[in-house]
Amino acid sequence: MNICKKVFLIVTMTLLLTSCAWPPQKASIPKPEPLPALPKRPPVNFRIEGATAYVSVDEMKALMKYVLDLEERNKAADRELGKIREALQ
């Protein structure tokens, strides 16, 4: 082998090895913000008469607040998921 071929092989092998050694660039995925804590479900005492269930007004208000808190947490999770999907595209 002449010297030009040896140099050419050494250079190409070096380039191949160094290009394989560098890690590929990955899309930077944003760290999701922590979700709000799950709200504690309020205790509810149902009084059932026939086919009708009765709940006190205070308990119903507490249940509605619980449901609204769950919806807010779900929306926050959807926003974070959207951010991650954007970063992956």
PDB file of C-alpha atoms in Angstrom:
ATOM      1  CA  MET A   1       0.000   0.000   0.000  1.00  0.00           C
ATOM      2  CA  ASN A   2       1.319   3.362  -0.770  1.00  0.00           C
ATOM      3  CA  ILE A   3       1.423   6.084   1.833  1.00  0.00           C
ATOM      4  CA  CYS A   4      -1.544   8.041   0.409  1.00  0.00           C
ATOM      5  CA  LYS A   5      -3.866   5.075   0.837  1.00  0.00           C
ATOM      6  CA  LYS A   6      -2.656   4.538   4.416  1.00  0.00           C
ATOM      7  CA  VAL A   7      -3.228   8.185   5.313  1.00  0.00           C
ATOM      8  CA  PHE A   8      -6.636   8.119   3.642  1.00  0.00           C
ATOM      9  CA  LEU A   9      -7.666   5.012   5.602  1.00  0.00           C
ATOM     10  CA  ILE A  10      -6.397   6.445   8.883  1.00  0.00           C
ATOM     11  CA  VAL A  11      -8.254   9.718   8.344  1.00  0.00           C
ATOM     12  CA  THR A  12     -11.524   8.041   7.332  1.00  0.00           C
ATOM     13  CA  MET A  13     -11.394   5.610  10.252  1.00  0.00           C
ATOM     14  CA  THR A  14     -10.682   8.461  12.642  1.00  0.00           C
ATOM     15  CA  LEU A  15     -13.622  10.441  11.294  1.00  0.00           C
ATOM     16  CA  LEU A  16     -15.912   7.436  11.517  1.00  0.00           C
ATOM     17  CA  LEU A  17     -14.898   6.661  15.073  1.00  0.00           C
ATOM     18  CA  THR A  18     -15.252  10.240  16.264  1.00  0.00           C
ATOM     19  CA  SER A  19     -18.633  10.677  14.587  1.00  0.00           C
ATOM     20  CA  CYS A  20     -19.895   7.513  16.294  1.00  0.00           C
ATOM     21  CA  ALA A  21     -18.534   8.644  19.641  1.00  0.00           C
ATOM     22  CA  TRP A  22     -20.590  11.841  19.773  1.00  0.00           C
ATOM     23  CA  PRO A  23     -24.062  11.261  21.200  1.00  0.00           C
ATOM     24  CA  PRO A  24     -26.870  12.258  18.847  1.00  0.00           C
ATOM     25  CA  GLN A  25     -28.710  15.468  19.618  1.00  0.00           C
ATOM     26  CA  LYS A  26     -32.046  14.777  21.247  1.00  0.00           C
ATOM     27  CA  ALA A  27     -34.969  17.131  21.427  1.00  0.00           C
ATOM     28  CA  SER A  28     -34.923  18.869  24.759  1.00  0.00           C
ATOM     29  CA  ILE A  29     -38.010  17.686  26.574  1.00  0.00           C
ATOM     30  CA  PRO A  30     -39.149  20.158  29.196  1.00  0.00           C
ATOM     31  CA  LYS A  31     -39.509  18.776  32.690  1.00  0.00           C
ATOM     32  CA  PRO A  32     -43.179  18.749  33.578  1.00  0.00           C
ATOM     33  CA  GLU A  33     -44.209  20.981  36.408  1.00  0.00           C
ATOM     34  CA  PRO A  34     -45.511  19.055  39.384  1.00  0.00           C
ATOM     35  CA  LEU A  35     -49.252  18.635  39.293  1.00  0.00           C
ATOM     36  CA  PRO A  36     -51.342  20.032  42.098  1.00  0.00           C
ATOM     37  CA  ALA A  37     -51.939  17.480  44.819  1.00  0.00           C
ATOM     38  CA  LEU A  38     -55.022  15.359  44.500  1.00  0.00           C
ATOM     39  CA  PRO A  39     -57.775  16.948  46.528  1.00  0.00           C
ATOM     40  CA  LYS A  40     -59.071  14.908  49.427  1.00  0.00           C
ATOM     41  CA  ARG A  41     -62.542  13.571  48.765  1.00  0.00           C
ATOM     42  CA  PRO A  42     -64.956  14.995  51.319  1.00  0.00           C
ATOM     43  CA  PRO A  43     -67.015  12.578  53.394  1.00  0.00           C
ATOM     44  CA  VAL A  44     -70.614  12.353  52.240  1.00  0.00           C
ATOM     45  CA  ASN A  45     -73.517  10.815  54.104  1.00  0.00           C
ATOM     46  CA  PHE A  46     -76.368   9.825  51.838  1.00  0.00           C
ATOM     47  CA  ARG A  47     -79.819   9.334  53.221  1.00  0.00           C
ATOM     48  CA  ILE A  48     -81.785   7.141  50.847  1.00  0.00           C
ATOM     49  CA  GLU A  49     -85.561   7.066  50.821  1.00  0.00           C
ATOM     50  CA  GLY A  50     -87.016   4.941  48.071  1.00  0.00           C
ATOM     51  CA  ALA A  51     -85.315   5.932  44.795  1.00  0.00           C
ATOM     52  CA  THR A  52     -84.127   9.337  46.064  1.00  0.00           C
ATOM     53  CA  ALA A  53     -80.799  10.062  47.766  1.00  0.00           C
ATOM     54  CA  TYR A  54     -80.545  13.127  49.974  1.00  0.00           C
ATOM     55  CA  VAL A  55     -77.312  15.004  50.690  1.00  0.00           C
ATOM     56  CA  SER A  56     -76.863  18.085  52.832  1.00  0.00           C
ATOM     57  CA  VAL A  57     -76.111  21.403  51.135  1.00  0.00           C
ATOM     58  CA  ASP A  58     -72.684  21.673  52.771  1.00  0.00           C
ATOM     59  CA  GLU A  59     -71.737  18.194  51.609  1.00  0.00           C
ATOM     60  CA  MET A  60     -72.907  19.000  48.075  1.00  0.00           C
ATOM     61  CA  LYS A  61     -70.811  22.186  48.053  1.00  0.00           C
ATOM     62  CA  ALA A  62     -67.799  20.200  49.237  1.00  0.00           C
ATOM     63  CA  LEU A  63     -68.373  17.626  46.481  1.00  0.00           C
ATOM     64  CA  MET A  64     -68.644  20.344  43.819  1.00  0.00           C
ATOM     65  CA  LYS A  65     -65.399  21.929  45.039  1.00  0.00           C
ATOM     66  CA  TYR A  66     -63.762  18.488  44.895  1.00  0.00           C
ATOM     67  CA  VAL A  67     -64.927  17.975  41.299  1.00  0.00           C
ATOM     68  CA  LEU A  68     -63.731  21.449  40.258  1.00  0.00           C
ATOM     69  CA  ASP A  69     -60.321  20.791  41.846  1.00  0.00           C
ATOM     70  CA  LEU A  70     -60.070  17.520  39.914  1.00  0.00           C
ATOM     71  CA  GLU A  71     -60.949  19.300  36.663  1.00  0.00           C
ATOM     72  CA  GLU A  72     -58.309  21.975  37.314  1.00  0.00           C
ATOM     73  CA  ARG A  73     -55.695  19.284  37.976  1.00  0.00           C
ATOM     74  CA  ASN A  74     -56.692  17.502  34.763  1.00  0.00           C
ATOM     75  CA  LYS A  75     -56.338  20.731  32.746  1.00  0.00           C
ATOM     76  CA  ALA A  76     -52.868  21.314  34.229  1.00  0.00           C
ATOM     77  CA  ALA A  77     -51.859  17.783  33.231  1.00  0.00           C
ATOM     78  CA  ASP A  78     -53.177  18.373  29.692  1.00  0.00           C
ATOM     79  CA  ARG A  79     -51.136  21.580  29.399  1.00  0.00           C
ATOM     80  CA  GLU A  80     -47.950  19.803  30.492  1.00  0.00           C
ATOM     81  CA  LEU A  81     -48.632  16.959  28.076  1.00  0.00           C
ATOM     82  CA  GLY A  82     -49.104  19.492  25.274  1.00  0.00           C
ATOM     83  CA  LYS A  83     -45.736  21.079  26.077  1.00  0.00           C
ATOM     84  CA  ILE A  84     -44.024  17.703  25.935  1.00  0.00           C
ATOM     85  CA  ARG A  85     -45.705  16.824  22.629  1.00  0.00           C
ATOM     86  CA  GLU A  86     -44.580  20.175  21.151  1.00  0.00           C
ATOM     87  CA  ALA A  87     -41.003  19.532  22.229  1.00  0.00           C
ATOM     88  CA  LEU A  88     -41.010  16.098  20.623  1.00  0.00           C
ATOM     89  CA  GLN A  89     -42.154  17.375  17.224  1.00  0.00           C
TER      90      GLN A  89
END
